Amino acid sequence: MKQLNYISLFSSAGVGCYGFNQENFKCISTCEIDPKRIEIQKNNQICEDPEQYITGNIQKSEIQDKIFKNVRIFKENNNVKDLTLLIATPPCQGISVANHKKKNELNRNSLIVESFKITKKIKPKFFIYENVQSFLKTLCTDIDGELIRIQDAMNKNLLQDYFISSKVLNLKNYGSNSSRTRTIVIGVRRDQKINPEGLFPDITEPKTIKELTKSLKKLNKLGEISKDIYHSFRPYDQKMLPWIEKLKEGESAFDNRESFRKPHQIIDNKIVINQKKNGDKYKRNFLNQVAPCIHTRNDILASQNTIHPKENRVFSIRELMRFMSIPDDFKWSDIKEETLNSLSLENKKKFLKKNELNIRRCIGEAVPTKVFNNIAKKIKDLSNIEDIGFKDNLQSINKIIKLHNLTNFNNKKAFINKFYNKLDLDFVIKILEFSNPDKEKNSSYFTDSSLSIDILNNIPTLKGKIRILEPSVGSGSFLLQMIKKFSHLPSVQIDVFDIDTEILSLLKLLLKKIKVPKNINIKYFNKDFLTHTFKNNYDLVIGNPPFGKIKLKNTLKEYKKHGLSTTNNLFTLFLNKSLSLSKNVALVLPKSLISSPEHDQIRSKIEKKNIYSILDFGENGFKGVKIETIGLVLNGKKTKDNQVKFYSYTNKNYILQNQDYIIDSKFPYWLLYRDKFFDDVCKKMEFGVFNFFRDRQITKKHTLNKGKIRVLKSRNISNNNIVSLDGYDTYLNEIDSFAVSKYLNKKNVYLVPNLTYYPRACKLPENSIVDGSAALLFPKKNKKINNKQLEFFASKEFTAFYRIARNFGTRSLNIDKNSVFFWGLKKAN
């Protein structure tokens, strides 16, 4: 295994990073603005080379250059292509709800953007960002100066290169022994084909204060220091002792009945009770409960939840370390702990006076060591499917299917039993799906894990006990990612449907082989989703419904009985029914949904919903299948000024689009890529000018190399003229049987190519017609078109405009009654 490595930004004392060092990750650069924190890192040998410790403001270019230099040197010296990991834990004071002294914190909030910039430049395989609960919702100033939420800035800068998952977790359940609700963001570079959901720390049972402190000496004397220098009674003003000495567990000094026992000041010989800003100030903790959140001001009684359950003092450094799962061998000083413990009482006090506050604040701002250690183990233990000679491409998959004869059901079962623990589970699911002989019959296409990861990362946040429905589960690509995504919730019921008995039984077998968390219950239905009667609604309907049209009249008639749309397209029927079962719907759908006249009805229904996010997968959705897809996520009823999160695989960019802007009723369909340029061109144009005709009859079997009537095709069309091409031109002698014949030698009829992003137009010549590769346009009300207007269609301006108008599609470019709208005329100046 190659050396695992990382860089750490805003690394403080390296408490969290220590968890990666425990798993033999090599830190090649650590950056922290406070030199005292850096010295603690040096005590723990976080890095090997002194040059790798960088002290300074990360916003300065010279500091970032040092980081880049360290990365470059490490790669060159170790013949390493990629950095394994980047960790960033920026300051949270501007975000934290515990900070009551906030001023203009936007600059500090925007420090995370420096992490985005460095991540973009270095492109590590993985990244981890950690911060307070409201982190991603907070405003920041992005790289381009835009004021947006941190989550949107992160997506805008990194989503093109990374799968990104985020969770708000109470870290007491994931390796810490103190309550600490934090946002953890994990990114995995897309070429790694790994779901970041699987890298979050596993649930662990936290220990109580009693369990963690029972071996420590009781401290009842102010200023007392035990044999362990880090376990001491921190002194405080003796006037505060009456405030806390009578408190029972869970009580605050403000709960005392007598005024002199409440936190107060003496003003003009009168007791003036202090203001109670937090309910947990001067509060005694519970011995048999998990420790509270450790804050930076854990040194004073007046801070939050700092008082020992039984003793009249704040927690000691050693106790805080155990609460934050910091190992005992973590070194706070360059002096050996044995030496410190052997000092005289006076010298111990001097040491603590100089170092204690810094240590305590480092603990209060740290990531619990065990939390990062758990993530480190997960990255370290990642399996590589190429290790046993299997590669994740269609050619290899087909070889495996042939080698193991996986079109046979029993052979598939044997394959699962043999390889489930040797291969990546996503890869096994992919093999099973591609080996399914009924996939075309059932109009089902395999959902690549990248699609399901991205869609699940772009759904609304679900909390508490939830119910999920997957209407067409297939081999379980979505189901596997859901298990990873929702493992932290208290209760998850997932109902999965599929009409394919064989694939469903294989899925059951596969899931028996893995460790499905106890909080997740999966119920299987070998039934037709479209005809099943549901008694309850769901918190989420998600999946990849079958594509294709229903050809059997009896089947279509049966579906119509259930109050579904009149369309005969399967995905539309699935979408329509899903909308009735949940306010949150997330489905992989053909891209034609957003523009085709066939889907006008369902689009108008969707437009009444909140469009939460749209992912334009282009042709990247299904391997081996030439079809464009999108991920559509809906979230209840439409709200005013709803911002749609839009990510394009085609253009590799993330933007926020106002829903009313992209579904504007003055246009015939949705315009996902609409922008200022598009709007400026619209102002110069008159739309809805033409009607159209496209031939659907003429094929090669009808055409001749010579004849009376020329059959023009798309490549014959140039800018306002027709060109001849050897071996390409075709003819007909008789055209009366073709519908296009009615346009022969008609005036004011124009010719445009059909499937292209190089628009151009010319007048239809005499004795000519067209086949389906071109379309005929004829102005409404017989409007006259001049040469200058025709030539505009071949201009760079219209070409760029037309790409946006067609949503950068590749397969859904036919000219139809909707798209012909955009073949408008440029207005006269």
Coordinates of N, CA and C in Angstrom, one line a residue, residues 8-13 30-38 41 53-57 89 365:
S8 N -3.3 19.5 6.6 CA -4.3 20.0 7.6 C -4.3 21.5 7.6
L9 N -5.5 22.1 7.4 CA -5.7 23.6 7.4 C -6.4 24.0 8.7
F10 N -6.1 25.1 9.3 CA -6.7 25.6 10.5 C -6.5 24.5 11.6
S11 N -5.3 23.9 11.7 CA -5.1 22.6 12.4 C -5.1 22.8 13.9
S12 N -5.1 24.0 14.4 CA -5.0 24.2 15.9 C -3.9 23.4 16.5
A13 N -4.1 22.7 17.5 CA -3.1 21.9 18.2 C -2.9 20.5 17.6
T30 N 1.0 21.3 7.6 CA -0.1 21.7 8.6 C 0.0 23.2 8.7
C31 N -1.1 23.9 8.7 CA -1.1 25.3 8.7 C -2.0 25.8 9.9
E32 N -1.5 26.7 10.7 CA -2.2 27.2 11.9 C -1.7 28.6 12.1
I33 N -2.6 29.6 12.4 CA -2.1 31.0 12.6 C -1.5 31.2 14.0
D34 N -1.8 30.4 15.0 CA -1.3 30.6 16.3 C 0.0 29.7 16.6
P35 N 1.1 30.4 16.8 CA 2.4 29.6 17.0 C 2.3 28.7 18.2
K36 N 1.5 29.0 19.3 CA 1.4 28.2 20.4 C 0.8 26.8 20.0
R37 N -0.2 26.9 19.2 CA -0.8 25.6 18.7 C 0.2 24.8 17.9
I38 N 0.9 25.5 17.1 CA 1.9 24.7 16.2 C 3.0 24.0 17.1
Q41 N 1.7 20.8 18.1 CA 1.8 19.8 17.0 C 3.2 19.2 17.0
Y53 N 5.6 22.5 9.0 CA 4.8 23.3 10.0 C 4.7 24.7 9.5
I54 N 3.5 25.2 9.2 CA 3.4 26.5 8.6 C 2.6 27.4 9.6
T55 N 3.1 28.5 10.0 CA 2.4 29.4 10.9 C 2.1 30.7 10.2
G56 N 0.8 31.0 10.1 CA 0.4 32.2 9.4 C -1.0 32.2 9.0
N57 N -1.4 33.4 8.4 CA -2.8 33.6 7.9 C -2.9 32.9 6.5
T89 N -10.6 22.6 9.2 CA -11.5 22.9 10.3 C -11.4 24.4 10.7
E365 N -11.7 23.7 21.1 CA -11.9 24.0 19.7 C -11.5 22.8 18.8

